[in-house]
Coordinates of C-alpha atoms in Angstrom, one line a residue:
X670 CA 0.0 0.0 0.0
X671 CA 2.8 2.4 0.9
X672 CA 4.4 2.0 -2.6
X673 CA 1.2 3.2 -4.4
X674 CA 1.1 6.6 -2.7
X675 CA 3.6 8.5 -5.0
X676 CA 1.8 7.2 -8.1
X677 CA -1.5 8.6 -7.0
X678 CA 0.0 12.1 -6.4
X679 CA 1.6 12.1 -9.9
X680 CA -1.8 11.4 -11.4
X681 CA -3.4 14.3 -9.6
X682 CA -0.7 16.8 -10.7
X683 CA -1.1 16.1 -14.5
X684 CA -4.7 17.3 -14.9
X685 CA -4.0 20.5 -13.0
X686 CA -1.1 21.5 -15.5
X687 CA -2.9 20.6 -18.8
X688 CA -5.7 23.2 -18.7
X689 CA -3.1 25.9 -18.0
X690 CA -1.0 24.9 -21.0
X691 CA -4.1 24.7 -23.3
X692 CA -5.2 28.1 -22.1
X693 CA -1.8 29.6 -22.9
X694 CA -1.9 28.1 -26.4
X695 CA -5.4 29.3 -27.1
X696 CA -4.4 32.8 -26.0
X697 CA -1.4 32.8 -28.3
X698 CA -3.6 31.6 -31.2
X699 CA -6.1 34.4 -30.6
X700 CA -3.4 37.1 -30.3
X701 CA -1.7 36.3 -33.6
X702 CA -4.6 36.7 -36.0
X703 CA -5.9 39.7 -34.1
X704 CA -2.7 41.6 -34.4
X705 CA -2.4 40.6 -38.0
X706 CA -5.9 42.0 -38.8
X707 CA -5.2 45.2 -36.9
X708 CA -2.0 45.9 -38.9
X709 CA -3.8 45.0 -42.1
X710 CA -6.7 47.3 -41.3
X711 CA -4.4 50.1 -40.6
X712 CA -2.6 49.6 -43.9
X713 CA -5.9 49.6 -45.8
X714 CA -7.0 52.8 -44.1
X715 CA -3.7 54.5 -44.8
X716 CA -3.9 53.5 -48.5
X717 CA -7.5 54.7 -48.8
X718 CA -6.7 58.0 -47.1
X719 CA -3.6 58.5 -49.3
X720 CA -5.5 57.7 -52.4
X721 CA -8.4 60.0 -51.6
X722 CA -6.0 62.8 -50.5
X723 CA -4.0 62.4 -53.7
X724 CA -7.1 62.7 -55.8
X725 CA -8.5 65.7 -54.1
X726 CA -5.4 67.7 -53.2
X727 CA -3.5 67.4 -56.5
X728 CA -5.3 69.1 -59.5
X729 CA -4.0 66.8 -62.2
X730 CA -5.1 67.9 -65.6
X731 CA -6.0 64.2 -66.4
X732 CA -9.0 64.5 -64.1
X733 CA -10.7 66.7 -66.7
X734 CA -9.5 64.7 -69.7
X735 CA -12.0 64.4 -72.5
X736 CA -14.8 66.3 -74.2
X737 CA -17.2 68.6 -72.3
X738 CA -20.3 70.3 -73.5
X739 CA -22.0 73.3 -71.8
X740 CA -25.5 72.7 -70.5
X741 CA -27.0 75.1 -73.2
X742 CA -24.8 73.3 -75.8
X743 CA -23.3 76.6 -77.0
X744 CA -19.7 75.9 -75.8
X745 CA -17.4 72.9 -76.3
X746 CA -14.3 72.1 -74.2
X747 CA -11.7 69.6 -75.3
X748 CA -9.0 68.7 -72.8
X749 CA -6.0 66.6 -73.8
X750 CA -3.4 66.2 -71.0
X751 CA -2.3 69.7 -70.2
X752 CA -3.6 71.3 -73.3
X753 CA -7.2 72.4 -73.9
X754 CA -9.4 74.1 -76.4
X755 CA -12.7 76.0 -75.7
X756 CA -14.8 76.5 -78.9
X757 CA -17.9 78.7 -79.4
X758 CA -19.5 77.5 -82.6
X759 CA -21.5 79.9 -84.8
X760 CA -20.0 82.8 -83.0
X761 CA -22.3 85.8 -82.8
X762 CA -24.9 83.7 -84.6
X763 CA -22.7 83.5 -87.7
X764 CA -23.0 80.1 -89.3
X765 CA -19.7 78.5 -90.0
X766 CA -17.6 80.8 -87.7
X767 CA -16.2 79.3 -84.6
X768 CA -14.3 81.3 -82.0
X769 CA -11.6 79.2 -80.2
X770 CA -9.6 79.8 -77.0
X771 CA -6.6 77.4 -76.7
X772 CA -3.9 77.0 -74.1
X773 CA -2.5 74.9 -71.3
X774 CA -3.8 74.1 -67.8
X775 CA -2.3 75.6 -64.7
X776 CA -3.1 74.3 -61.2
X777 CA -5.1 77.0 -59.3
X778 CA -6.1 75.0 -56.2
X779 CA -8.0 71.9 -55.2
X780 CA -9.7 70.8 -58.4
X781 CA -9.5 74.2 -60.0
X782 CA -7.8 75.0 -63.3
X783 CA -6.6 78.2 -64.9
X784 CA -6.0 78.6 -68.6
X785 CA -2.5 79.9 -69.4
X786 CA -0.5 80.6 -72.5
X787 CA -3.9 81.3 -74.1
X788 CA -4.3 82.1 -77.8
X789 CA -7.4 83.2 -79.6
X790 CA -8.4 81.8 -83.0
X791 CA -11.3 81.9 -85.4
X792 CA -12.1 78.9 -87.6
X793 CA -14.0 79.6 -90.8
X794 CA -15.9 76.8 -92.6
X795 CA -15.3 77.6 -96.2
X796 CA -18.5 76.2 -97.5
X797 CA -20.5 78.7 -95.5
X798 CA -18.7 81.7 -97.1
X799 CA -18.2 83.0 -100.6
X800 CA -14.9 82.7 -102.4
X801 CA -14.6 86.5 -102.2
X802 CA -15.0 86.5 -98.4
X803 CA -12.4 83.7 -98.0
X804 CA -10.0 85.5 -100.3
X805 CA -10.4 88.7 -98.2
X806 CA -9.8 86.8 -95.0
X807 CA -6.5 85.5 -96.4
X808 CA -5.1 88.9 -97.0
X809 CA -2.6 90.4 -94.6
X810 CA -4.2 92.1 -91.6
X811 CA -3.0 93.7 -88.4
X812 CA -5.9 92.0 -86.6
X813 CA -5.0 88.4 -87.3
X814 CA -2.6 86.1 -89.1
X815 CA -3.3 83.0 -91.1
X816 CA -2.5 80.0 -88.8
X817 CA -3.7 77.0 -90.8
X818 CA -5.6 76.2 -94.0
X819 CA -7.2 73.0 -95.3
X820 CA -9.7 72.4 -98.2
X821 CA -12.6 72.8 -95.8
X822 CA -11.4 75.2 -93.2
X823 CA -9.5 78.4 -92.6
X824 CA -7.9 79.1 -89.2
X825 CA -6.9 82.6 -88.2
X826 CA -5.0 83.6 -85.0
X827 CA -5.9 87.0 -83.6
X828 CA -3.1 89.4 -82.8
X829 CA -3.1 91.5 -79.6
X830 CA -4.8 94.3 -81.5
X831 CA -7.3 91.9 -82.9
X832 CA -8.2 90.6 -79.4
X833 CA -8.8 94.2 -78.2
X834 CA -11.1 94.7 -81.2
X835 CA -13.4 91.8 -80.4
X836 CA -13.4 91.6 -76.6
X837 CA -13.1 93.9 -73.7
X838 CA -10.6 91.7 -71.8
X839 CA -7.2 92.1 -73.5
X840 CA -5.4 89.5 -71.3
X841 CA -6.9 86.2 -72.5
X842 CA -5.1 84.3 -69.8
X843 CA -7.7 85.5 -67.4
X844 CA -10.7 84.2 -69.4
X845 CA -10.7 80.5 -68.7
X846 CA -11.0 79.5 -65.0
X847 CA -12.6 76.0 -64.4
X848 CA -13.8 74.2 -61.3
X849 CA -14.4 70.4 -61.1
X850 CA -17.2 69.5 -58.6
X851 CA -19.3 66.5 -57.6
X852 CA -16.2 64.3 -57.7
X853 CA -17.0 60.8 -58.9
X854 CA -15.2 57.9 -60.4
X855 CA -17.7 58.1 -63.3
X856 CA -16.9 61.3 -65.1
X857 CA -20.5 61.5 -66.5
X858 CA -21.6 62.3 -62.9
X859 CA -19.1 65.1 -62.5
X860 CA -19.7 68.7 -63.4
X861 CA -17.2 71.2 -64.6
X862 CA -17.9 74.9 -64.2
X863 CA -16.5 77.9 -66.2
X864 CA -16.2 80.8 -63.8
X865 CA -15.9 84.1 -65.6
X866 CA -18.2 87.1 -65.8
X867 CA -16.9 87.7 -69.3
X868 CA -19.1 84.9 -70.6
X869 CA -21.9 85.0 -68.1
X870 CA -22.9 86.5 -64.8
X871 CA -23.5 82.9 -63.5
X872 CA -21.2 80.0 -63.7
X873 CA -21.5 77.9 -66.9
X874 CA -22.0 74.2 -66.3
X875 CA -20.3 71.6 -68.5
X876 CA -21.1 67.9 -68.7
X877 CA -18.6 65.2 -69.7
X878 CA -19.3 63.7 -73.1
X879 CA -16.5 61.1 -73.6

């Protein structure tokens, strides 16, 4: 009987230690995935914040890439990278005459764009004018110079004096100031506004075409 006593004590010690070891292992297993998900969640949040901040804070010209049409369909804006062209077809209700402002974009703030290095052109659709009128436009003038010519179209660039003759604002760099609003991944839901009292007392809304 005396020889069996140590064996009984050993059996009692084993079940006391096993639950402690199992609990420690369970705690370790719980801590590892929890810390992993915490780090992963932080990384995702940082990436999202960085992406959103980058989109909103840096007025990349690519955000207004494409063709835009004014709500009243009287003005057309084409933006290609840092270059742009704002056209007013049938200028002053003259069929076949299109006034064109062209230049490059300059960052003016958060999702705002200023036109710079602006030039002013007029495009003449030859079929809408007589041969005599086209010939007269080709002649040397102090108001404009011949910029380009095709079989269908004549493009004239206004000189500084010419600009002063057709508009009250002599510095055309101040004419085009755009603001992109209603930011959305789908450009058709975004709205671009032309802000300048030269064209209208109210902002002119543009919608993305393609």
